[in-house]
Amino acid sequence: GDSVTQMEGPVTLSEEAFLTINCTYTATGYPSLFWYVQYPGEGLQLLLKATKADDKGSNKGFEATYRKETTSFHLEKGSVQVSDSAVYFCALSDQGGGSNYKLTFGKGTLLTVNP
Amino acid sequence: GAVVSQHPSWVICKSGTSVKIECRSLDFQATTMFWYRQFPKQSLMLMATSNEGSKATYEQGVEKDKFLINHASLTLSTLTVTSAHPEDSSFYICSAEGGGDLREQYFGPGTRLTVT
């Protein structure tokens, strides 16, 4: 079945540091890939997405490129801010039984950015 | 747009009682809603897929008689935890599918259930 593996945290960085959170996946079909962010006390929010190989998703300074050859979708940001402190989830969407698109999540990576 | 609400945001109940959690899509219609369970420091685990007007599809290992799901309208799905036990204590999250080719899911803020 489908699975997502992302680097375990927690990750602690200083403000303006470079961020990379690794994510790899296994899927039987051609999935779409996502990064979600969960701020403390809030629900998941879609951060960025990519639907096919070599697509680059970007939002709020975060980027991730869909690499089919390495089955990866690593999240990067050049300069993190304190407000980026949150839990980040990598996920894939593959068409499940019937017409429903099911999301499979990684375990999440807690990022803490210190001033 | 694309706001999903959950009610209640947290609930404490006694062992053996039942608890109902509501999930609403506030500004769009959702034919499909999903229910997840999230354990501390763990990922979200899909429990079931709920399609309006039909029976929910449960993931392997999820007891359908314990976790009753009803999707009576295009904006409301409910999850009822029946005869709750302490091991059912968890964070329950719903999402609603927004349509379009990608069928993006929009997530609610979650409900913290504690069974004493």
Coordinates of N, CA and C in Angstrom, one line a residue:
Chain A
G1 N 0.8 -1.2 0.0 CA 0.0 0.0 0.0 C 0.8 1.3 0.0
D2 N 0.2 2.4 -0.1 CA 0.9 3.7 -0.1 C 1.4 4.0 1.3
S3 N 2.6 4.7 1.3 CA 3.2 5.1 2.6 C 4.0 6.4 2.3
V4 N 4.1 7.1 3.4 CA 4.9 8.3 3.4 C 5.9 8.3 4.6
T5 N 7.2 8.6 4.3 CA 8.2 8.6 5.4 C 8.8 10.0 5.4
Q6 N 8.7 10.6 6.6 CA 9.4 11.9 6.7 C 10.3 11.9 7.9
M7 N 11.3 12.8 7.8 CA 12.3 12.8 8.9 C 11.7 13.1 10.2
E8 N 12.2 12.4 11.2 CA 11.6 12.6 12.5 C 12.2 13.9 13.2
G9 N 11.4 14.5 13.9 CA 11.8 15.7 14.6 C 12.2 15.3 16.1
P10 N 12.1 16.3 16.9 CA 11.9 17.7 16.6 C 13.1 18.3 15.9
V11 N 12.8 19.4 15.1 CA 13.8 20.2 14.5 C 13.8 21.5 15.2
T12 N 14.9 22.0 15.6 CA 15.0 23.3 16.3 C 16.1 24.1 15.5
L13 N 15.6 25.3 15.1 CA 16.5 26.2 14.3 C 16.4 27.6 14.9
S14 N 17.4 28.3 14.5 CA 17.4 29.8 14.8 C 16.8 30.5 13.7
E15 N 16.2 31.7 14.0 CA 15.6 32.5 13.0 C 16.6 32.8 11.9
E16 N 16.1 32.8 10.7 CA 16.8 33.0 9.4 C 17.7 31.8 9.0
A17 N 17.6 30.7 9.7 CA 18.3 29.5 9.2 C 17.6 28.9 8.1
F18 N 18.3 28.0 7.4 CA 17.8 27.2 6.2 C 17.1 26.0 6.8
L19 N 15.9 25.7 6.2 CA 15.2 24.5 6.6 C 15.0 23.5 5.5
T20 N 15.3 22.2 5.9 CA 14.9 21.1 5.0 C 14.3 20.0 5.8
I21 N 13.1 19.6 5.4 CA 12.4 18.4 6.0 C 12.3 17.4 4.9
N22 N 12.9 16.3 5.0 CA 12.9 15.2 4.0 C 11.6 14.4 4.0
C23 N 11.1 14.1 2.8 CA 9.9 13.3 2.7 C 10.1 12.3 1.5
T24 N 9.9 11.1 1.7 CA 9.9 10.1 0.6 C 8.6 9.3 0.6
Y25 N 8.2 8.7 -0.5 CA 6.9 8.1 -0.5 C 7.0 6.8 -1.3
T26 N 6.1 5.9 -1.1 CA 5.8 4.8 -2.0 C 4.4 4.8 -2.4
A27 N 4.1 4.5 -3.6 CA 2.7 4.5 -4.1 C 2.6 3.6 -5.3
T28 N 1.5 3.1 -5.5 CA 1.3 2.2 -6.7 C 1.0 2.9 -7.9
G29 N 0.3 4.1 -7.8 CA -0.1 4.8 -9.0 C 0.8 6.1 -9.2
Y30 N 0.1 7.1 -9.6 CA 0.8 8.4 -9.8 C 0.2 9.4 -8.9
P31 N 0.7 9.5 -7.7 CA 0.0 10.3 -6.6 C 0.2 11.8 -6.8
S32 N -0.6 12.6 -6.2 CA -0.3 14.0 -5.9 C 0.3 14.1 -4.6
L33 N 1.2 15.1 -4.4 CA 1.9 15.2 -3.1 C 1.6 16.6 -2.5
F34 N 1.6 16.5 -1.2 CA 1.2 17.7 -0.4 C 2.1 17.9 0.8
W35 N 2.2 19.1 1.3 CA 2.7 19.5 2.6 C 1.6 20.2 3.3
Y36 N 1.3 19.7 4.5 CA 0.3 20.4 5.4 C 1.1 20.9 6.6
V37 N 0.5 22.0 7.2 CA 1.1 22.6 8.4 C 0.0 22.7 9.4
Q38 N 0.4 22.3 10.7 CA -0.5 22.4 11.8 C 0.1 23.3 12.9
Y39 N -0.5 24.5 13.0 CA 0.0 25.4 14.0 C -0.6 25.0 15.4
P40 N 0.0 25.4 16.4 CA -0.5 25.0 17.8 C -2.0 25.3 18.0
G41 N -2.7 24.3 18.3 CA -4.1 24.5 18.6 C -5.0 24.7 17.4
E42 N -4.5 24.5 16.2 CA -5.3 24.7 15.0 C -5.4 23.4 14.2
G43 N -6.2 23.4 13.2 CA -6.3 22.3 12.3 C -5.3 22.3 11.2
L44 N -5.2 21.3 10.4 CA -4.2 21.2 9.3 C -4.6 22.2 8.2
Q45 N -3.6 22.9 7.7 CA -3.7 23.8 6.6 C -2.8 23.3 5.4
L46 N -3.4 23.3 4.2 CA -2.5 23.0 3.1 C -1.5 24.1 2.9
L47 N -0.2 23.7 2.8 CA 0.9 24.6 2.6 C 1.2 24.7 1.1
L48 N 1.5 23.5 0.5 CA 1.7 23.5 -0.9 C 1.5 22.1 -1.5
K49 N 1.4 22.1 -2.8 CA 1.1 20.8 -3.4 C 1.8 20.7 -4.8
A50 N 1.9 19.5 -5.3 CA 2.4 19.2 -6.6 C 1.7 18.0 -7.2
T51 N 1.3 18.1 -8.4 CA 0.4 17.0 -9.0 C 1.2 16.0 -9.9
K52 N 2.3 16.4 -10.4 CA 3.0 15.5 -11.3 C 4.5 15.7 -11.2
A53 N 5.3 14.8 -11.8 CA 6.7 14.8 -11.7 C 7.3 16.1 -12.2
D54 N 8.3 16.6 -11.4 CA 9.1 17.8 -11.7 C 8.3 19.1 -11.4
D55 N 7.0 19.0 -10.9 CA 6.3 20.2 -10.5 C 6.9 20.7 -9.2
K56 N 6.9 22.0 -9.1 CA 7.4 22.6 -7.8 C 6.2 23.3 -7.2
G57 N 5.9 23.0 -5.9 CA 4.9 23.7 -5.2 C 5.6 24.7 -4.3
S58 N 5.0 25.9 -4.2 CA 5.6 26.9 -3.4 C 4.5 27.8 -2.7
N59 N 4.8 28.3 -1.5 CA 3.9 29.1 -0.7 C 4.6 29.6 0.5
K60 N 4.4 30.9 0.8 CA 5.0 31.5 2.0 C 6.5 31.3 2.1
G61 N 7.2 31.2 1.0 CA 8.6 31.0 1.1 C 9.1 29.6 1.1
F62 N 8.1 28.7 1.3 CA 8.4 27.2 1.3 C 8.3 26.7 -0.1
E63 N 9.2 25.7 -0.4 CA 9.2 25.1 -1.7 C 9.3 23.6 -1.6
A64 N 8.8 22.8 -2.5 CA 9.1 21.4 -2.6 C 8.9 21.0 -4.0
T65 N 9.8 20.1 -4.5 CA 9.7 19.6 -5.9 C 9.4 18.1 -5.9
Y66 N 8.5 17.8 -6.8 CA 8.1 16.4 -7.0 C 9.1 15.7 -7.8
R67 N 9.9 14.8 -7.1 CA 11.0 14.0 -7.8 C 10.6 12.6 -7.9
K68 N 10.1 12.2 -9.1 CA 9.7 10.8 -9.3 C 10.8 9.8 -9.2
E69 N 12.0 10.2 -9.7 CA 13.1 9.3 -9.8 C 13.6 8.9 -8.4
T70 N 13.5 9.8 -7.4 CA 13.9 9.5 -6.1 C 12.7 9.4 -5.1
T71 N 11.5 9.4 -5.7 CA 10.2 9.3 -4.9 C 10.3 10.2 -3.7
S72 N 10.6 11.5 -3.9 CA 10.8 12.4 -2.8 C 10.0 13.7 -3.0
F73 N 9.8 14.4 -1.9 CA 9.1 15.7 -2.0 C 9.6 16.5 -0.8
H74 N 10.8 16.8 -0.8 CA 11.5 17.5 0.4 C 11.0 18.9 0.5
L75 N 10.7 19.4 1.7 CA 10.3 20.7 2.0 C 11.5 21.6 2.3
E76 N 11.6 22.8 1.8 CA 12.7 23.7 2.0 C 12.2 25.1 2.2
K77 N 12.9 25.9 3.0 CA 12.7 27.3 3.2 C 14.1 27.9 3.4
G78 N 14.3 29.0 2.8 CA 15.7 29.6 2.8 C 15.9 30.3 4.1
S79 N 14.9 30.9 4.8 CA 15.1 31.7 6.0 C 13.8 31.6 6.8
V80 N 13.9 30.8 7.9 CA 12.7 30.5 8.7 C 12.5 31.6 9.7
Q81 N 11.2 31.8 10.1 CA 10.8 32.8 11.1 C 10.2 32.1 12.3
V82 N 10.2 32.8 13.4 CA 9.6 32.2 14.6 C 8.2 31.8 14.3
S83 N 7.5 32.5 13.5 CA 6.1 32.2 13.2 C 5.9 30.9 12.4
D84 N 7.0 30.3 11.9 CA 7.0 29.1 11.1 C 6.9 27.9 12.1
S85 N 7.1 28.1 13.4 CA 7.0 27.0 14.3 C 5.7 26.3 14.3
A86 N 5.7 25.0 14.0 CA 4.5 24.2 13.8 C 4.9 22.8 13.5
V87 N 3.9 22.0 13.3 CA 4.1 20.6 12.9 C 3.8 20.5 11.4
Y88 N 4.8 19.9 10.6 CA 4.6 19.8 9.2 C 4.4 18.3 8.8
F89 N 3.4 18.1 8.0 CA 3.0 16.8 7.5 C 3.2 16.7 6.0
C90 N 3.9 15.7 5.6 CA 4.0 15.3 4.1 C 2.8 14.3 3.9
A91 N 2.2 14.4 2.7 CA 1.1 13.5 2.4 C 1.0 13.2 0.9
L92 N 0.4 12.1 0.6 CA 0.1 11.9 -0.8 C -1.3 11.5 -1.0
S93 N -1.8 11.8 -2.2 CA -3.2 11.5 -2.5 C -3.2 10.5 -3.7
D94 N -3.9 9.4 -3.5 CA -4.0 8.4 -4.5 C -5.4 8.0 -4.6
Q95 N -5.9 7.7 -5.7 CA -7.3 7.4 -5.8 C -7.6 6.0 -5.2
G96 N -8.4 6.0 -4.2 CA -8.7 4.8 -3.5 C -9.8 4.0 -4.2
G97 N -10.5 3.2 -3.5 CA -11.6 2.5 -4.0 C -12.7 3.4 -4.5
G98 N -13.3 3.2 -5.7 CA -14.3 4.0 -6.2 C -13.7 5.3 -6.6
S99 N -14.4 6.4 -6.3 CA -14.0 7.7 -6.8 C -13.4 8.6 -5.7
N100 N -13.1 8.1 -4.5 CA -12.6 8.9 -3.4 C -11.1 9.0 -3.5
Y101 N -10.6 10.1 -3.2 CA -9.1 10.3 -3.2 C -8.7 10.3 -1.7
K102 N -7.9 9.4 -1.3 CA -7.5 9.2 0.1 C -6.2 9.8 0.3
L103 N -6.0 10.5 1.4 CA -4.7 11.0 1.8 C -4.0 10.1 2.8
T104 N -2.7 9.9 2.5 CA -1.9 9.1 3.4 C -0.8 10.1 3.9
F105 N -0.7 10.1 5.2 CA 0.2 11.1 5.9 C 1.5 10.5 6.4
G106 N 2.5 11.3 6.4 CA 3.7 11.0 7.2 C 3.4 11.2 8.7
K107 N 4.4 11.0 9.6 CA 4.2 11.1 11.0 C 4.2 12.5 11.5
G108 N 4.7 13.4 10.7 CA 4.8 14.8 11.1 C 6.1 15.1 11.7
T109 N 6.6 16.4 11.4 CA 7.8 16.9 12.0 C 7.6 18.2 12.7
L110 N 7.9 18.2 14.0 CA 7.8 19.4 14.8 C 8.9 20.3 14.6
L111 N 8.6 21.5 14.1 CA 9.7 22.5 13.9 C 9.5 23.6 14.9
T112 N 10.6 24.0 15.6 CA 10.6 25.1 16.5 C 11.7 26.0 16.1
V113 N 11.3 27.3 15.9 CA 12.3 28.3 15.5 C 12.4 29.3 16.6
N114 N 13.7 29.4 17.1 CA 14.0 30.4 18.2 C 14.5 31.7 17.7
P115 N 14.1 32.8 18.4 CA 14.5 34.1 17.9 C 16.0 34.3 18.1
Chain B
G1 N -12.6 31.3 2.0 CA -13.5 30.3 1.7 C -13.0 28.9 2.2
A2 N -13.8 27.9 2.0 CA -13.5 26.5 2.3 C -13.1 26.3 3.8
V3 N -14.1 26.7 4.6 CA -13.9 26.6 6.0 C -14.7 25.4 6.5
V4 N -14.1 24.6 7.4 CA -14.7 23.4 8.0 C -14.6 23.6 9.5
S5 N -15.8 23.4 10.2 CA -15.8 23.5 11.6 C -16.1 22.2 12.2
Q6 N -15.7 22.1 13.5 CA -16.0 20.9 14.3 C -16.6 21.3 15.6
H7 N -17.5 20.5 16.1 CA -18.1 20.8 17.4 C -18.4 19.5 18.2
P8 N -18.0 19.4 19.4 CA -17.3 20.4 20.2 C -15.8 20.4 19.9
S9 N -15.1 21.4 20.4 CA -13.6 21.4 20.2 C -13.0 20.4 21.2
W10 N -13.6 20.2 22.4 CA -13.1 19.3 23.3 C -14.3 18.7 24.1
V11 N -14.2 17.5 24.6 CA -15.2 16.9 25.3 C -14.6 15.9 26.3
I12 N -15.2 15.8 27.5 CA -14.8 14.8 28.5 C -16.0 14.0 28.8
C13 N -15.9 12.7 28.7 CA -17.1 11.9 29.0 C -16.7 10.7 29.9
K14 N -17.7 10.1 30.5 CA -17.4 8.9 31.3 C -17.4 7.6 30.5
S15 N -16.6 6.7 30.9 CA -16.6 5.4 30.3 C -18.0 4.8 30.2
G16 N -18.3 4.3 29.0 CA -19.6 3.6 28.8 C -20.6 4.5 28.1
T17 N -20.4 5.8 28.1 CA -21.3 6.8 27.4 C -20.9 7.0 26.0
S18 N -21.8 7.6 25.2 CA -21.6 7.9 23.8 C -21.4 9.4 23.6
V19 N -20.6 9.7 22.6 CA -20.3 11.1 22.3 C -20.4 11.3 20.8
K20 N -21.1 12.4 20.5 CA -21.3 12.8 19.0 C -20.4 14.0 18.7
I21 N -19.7 13.9 17.6 CA -18.9 15.0 17.1 C -19.4 15.4 15.7
E22 N -19.6 16.7 15.6 CA -20.1 17.2 14.3 C -19.0 17.9 13.5
C23 N -19.2 17.7 12.2 CA -18.2 18.3 11.2 C -19.1 19.0 10.1
R24 N -18.8 20.3 10.0 CA -19.6 21.1 9.0 C -18.8 21.8 8.0
S25 N -19.1 21.8 6.8 CA -18.5 22.6 5.8 C -19.3 23.9 5.7
L26 N -18.7 25.0 6.0 CA -19.5 26.3 6.3 C -19.8 27.0 5.0
D27 N -19.0 27.0 4.0 CA -19.2 27.8 2.8 C -19.1 27.0 1.5
F28 N -19.2 25.7 1.6 CA -19.2 24.9 0.4 C -19.9 23.6 0.7
Q29 N -20.4 22.9 -0.3 CA -21.0 21.6 -0.2 C -20.0 20.5 -0.4
A30 N -20.0 19.5 0.5 CA -19.1 18.4 0.4 C -19.8 17.1 0.3
T31 N -19.6 16.5 -0.9 CA -20.2 15.2 -1.1 C -19.5 14.2 -0.2
T32 N -18.2 14.4 0.0 CA -17.4 13.4 0.7 C -16.7 14.1 1.9
M33 N -16.8 13.5 3.0 CA -16.0 13.9 4.2 C -15.2 12.7 4.7
F34 N -14.1 13.0 5.4 CA -13.3 12.0 6.0 C -13.1 12.2 7.5
W35 N -13.0 11.1 8.2 CA -12.7 11.2 9.6 C -11.3 10.6 9.9
Y36 N -10.5 11.3 10.7 CA -9.2 10.9 11.0 C -9.1 10.8 12.6
R37 N -8.1 10.0 13.0 CA -7.8 10.0 14.4 C -6.3 10.3 14.5
Q38 N -5.9 11.2 15.4 CA -4.5 11.5 15.6 C -4.1 11.3 17.0
F39 N -3.1 10.4 17.2 CA -2.5 10.1 18.5 C -1.4 11.1 18.8
P40 N -1.1 11.3 20.0 CA 0.0 12.3 20.4 C 1.3 11.9 19.6
K41 N 1.9 12.9 19.0 CA 3.1 12.8 18.3 C 3.1 11.8 17.2
Q42 N 1.9 11.5 16.7 CA 1.7 10.5 15.6 C 1.0 11.2 14.4
S43 N 1.0 10.4 13.4 CA 0.3 10.9 12.2 C -1.2 10.8 12.3
L44 N -1.9 11.3 11.3 CA -3.3 11.2 11.2 C -3.6 9.8 10.6
M45 N -4.5 9.1 11.2 CA -4.9 7.8 10.7 C -6.3 7.9 10.2
L46 N -6.5 7.6 8.9 CA -7.9 7.7 8.3 C -8.7 6.6 8.9
M47 N -9.9 7.0 9.4 CA -10.8 6.0 10.0 C -11.9 5.6 9.0
A48 N -12.4 6.6 8.3 CA -13.5 6.2 7.4 C -13.8 7.4 6.4
T49 N -14.4 7.0 5.3 CA -14.8 8.0 4.3 C -16.3 8.0 4.3
S50 N -16.8 9.2 4.3 CA -18.3 9.4 4.4 C -18.8 10.1 3.2
N51 N -19.7 9.4 2.5 CA -20.3 10.0 1.3 C -21.8 10.3 1.6
E52 N -22.2 11.5 1.2 CA -23.5 12.0 1.5 C -24.6 11.0 1.0
G53 N -25.5 10.6 1.8 CA -26.6 9.7 1.4 C -26.3 8.3 1.3
S54 N -25.1 7.9 1.7 CA -24.7 6.5 1.6 C -24.0 6.1 2.9
K55 N -23.7 4.8 3.0 CA -23.0 4.3 4.2 C -21.5 4.6 4.1
A56 N -21.0 4.9 5.2 CA -19.5 5.2 5.3 C -18.7 4.0 5.0
T57 N -17.5 4.2 4.4 CA -16.5 3.2 4.2 C -15.5 3.2 5.2
Y58 N -15.3 2.2 6.0 CA -14.4 2.2 7.1 C -13.0 1.5 6.7
E59 N -12.0 2.0 7.2 CA -10.7 1.5 7.0 C -10.5 0.2 7.8
Q60 N -9.6 -0.6 7.3 CA -9.4 -1.9 8.0 C -9.0 -1.7 9.5
G61 N -9.6 -2.4 10.3 CA -9.3 -2.3 11.8 C -10.1 -1.3 12.5
V62 N -11.0 -0.6 11.9 CA -11.8 0.4 12.5 C -13.2 -0.2 12.7
E63 N -13.7 -0.3 14.0 CA -15.0 -0.9 14.3 C -16.1 0.0 13.9
K64 N -16.9 -0.4 12.9 CA -18.0 0.4 12.4 C -19.1 0.5 13.4
D65 N -19.3 -0.5 14.2 CA -20.4 -0.4 15.2 C -20.0 0.5 16.4
K66 N -18.7 0.8 16.6 CA -18.3 1.6 17.7 C -18.2 3.1 17.2
F67 N -17.8 3.3 16.0 CA -17.6 4.6 15.4 C -18.7 4.8 14.3
L68 N -19.8 5.3 14.8 CA -20.9 5.5 13.8 C -20.8 6.8 13.1
I69 N -20.9 6.7 11.8 CA -20.8 7.9 11.0 C -22.0 8.1 10.2
N70 N -22.5 9.4 10.2 CA -23.7 9.7 9.5 C -23.4 11.0 8.7
H71 N -23.8 10.9 7.4 CA -23.5 12.1 6.5 C -24.9 12.4 5.8
A72 N -25.7 13.1 6.6 CA -27.1 13.3 6.2 C -27.3 14.4 5.2
S73 N -26.4 15.3 5.2 CA -26.5 16.4 4.2 C -25.2 16.8 3.6
L74 N -25.2 17.7 2.7 CA -23.9 18.0 2.0 C -23.0 19.0 2.8
T75 N -23.5 19.3 4.0 CA -22.7 20.2 4.8 C -22.4 19.6 6.2
L76 N -22.9 18.5 6.5 CA -22.8 17.9 7.9 C -22.5 16.5 7.9
S77 N -21.5 16.1 8.6 CA -21.2 14.7 8.9 C -21.0 14.6 10.4
T78 N -21.5 13.5 11.0 CA -21.3 13.3 12.4 C -20.6 12.0 12.7
L79 N -19.8 12.0 13.7 CA -19.1 10.8 14.2 C -19.6 10.5 15.7
T80 N -20.1 9.4 15.9 CA -20.6 9.0 17.3 C -19.7 7.9 17.8
V81 N -19.0 8.2 18.9 CA -18.2 7.2 19.6 C -19.1 6.5 20.6
T82 N -19.5 5.3 20.4 CA -20.4 4.6 21.2 C -19.7 3.8 22.3
S83 N -20.3 3.8 23.5 CA -19.8 3.0 24.6 C -18.3 3.3 24.7
A84 N -18.0 4.6 24.9 CA -16.6 5.0 24.9 C -15.8 4.4 26.1
H85 N -14.5 4.2 25.8 CA -13.6 3.7 26.8 C -12.3 4.5 26.8
P86 N -11.5 4.5 27.9 CA -10.4 5.4 27.9 C -9.4 5.2 26.7
E87 N -9.4 4.1 26.1 CA -8.5 3.9 24.9 C -9.0 4.6 23.7
D88 N -10.3 5.1 23.8 CA -10.8 5.9 22.7 C -10.4 7.4 22.8
S89 N -9.8 7.7 23.9 CA -9.3 9.1 24.1 C -8.3 9.4 23.0
S90 N -8.6 10.5 22.3 CA -7.7 10.9 21.1 C -8.2 12.2 20.6
F91 N -7.5 12.6 19.5 CA -7.9 13.8 18.8 C -8.5 13.4 17.5
Y92 N -9.7 13.8 17.3 CA -10.5 13.4 16.1 C -10.6 14.6 15.1
I93 N -10.2 14.4 13.9 CA -10.2 15.4 12.9 C -11.0 15.0 11.7
C94 N -11.8 15.9 11.2 CA -12.6 15.7 10.0 C -12.0 16.5 8.8
S95 N -12.3 16.1 7.7 CA -12.0 17.0 6.5 C -13.1 16.8 5.5
A96 N -13.3 17.8 4.7 CA -14.3 17.8 3.6 C -13.7 18.0 2.3
E97 N -14.1 17.3 1.3 CA -13.6 17.3 0.0 C -14.2 18.5 -0.8
G98 N -13.3 19.3 -1.3 CA -13.9 20.5 -1.9 C -14.2 20.5 -3.4
G99 N -14.0 19.3 -4.0 CA -14.3 19.2 -5.4 C -13.2 19.6 -6.3
G100 N -13.4 19.7 -7.6 CA -12.3 20.0 -8.5 C -11.5 18.7 -8.9
D101 N -10.6 18.8 -9.8 CA -9.9 17.7 -10.3 C -9.0 17.1 -9.1
L102 N -8.5 17.9 -8.3 CA -7.6 17.4 -7.3 C -8.3 16.9 -6.1
R103 N -9.6 17.4 -6.0 CA -10.4 17.0 -4.8 C -9.7 17.3 -3.5
E104 N -9.3 18.6 -3.4 CA -8.5 19.0 -2.2 C -9.4 18.8 -0.9
Q105 N -8.8 18.4 0.2 CA -9.5 18.2 1.4 C -9.2 19.5 2.3
Y106 N -10.2 19.9 2.9 CA -10.1 21.0 3.9 C -10.4 20.5 5.3
F107 N -9.6 20.8 6.2 CA -9.6 20.2 7.5 C -10.3 21.0 8.6
G108 N -11.0 20.4 9.5 CA -11.5 21.0 10.6 C -10.4 21.2 11.7
P109 N -10.7 21.9 12.8 CA -9.7 22.2 13.8 C -9.5 21.0 14.8
G110 N -10.4 20.0 14.7 CA -10.2 18.8 15.5 C -11.0 18.9 16.8
T111 N -11.3 17.7 17.4 CA -12.0 17.6 18.6 C -11.2 16.7 19.6
R112 N -10.9 17.2 20.7 CA -10.1 16.4 21.7 C -11.1 15.7 22.6
L113 N -11.1 14.3 22.5 CA -12.0 13.5 23.4 C -11.2 12.9 24.5
T114 N -11.7 13.0 25.7 CA -11.1 12.4 26.8 C -12.1 11.5 27.5
V115 N -11.9 10.3 27.7 CA -12.8 9.4 28.3 C -12.2 9.0 29.7
T116 N -13.0 9.2 30.7 CA -12.5 9.0 32.1 C -13.1 7.7 32.7

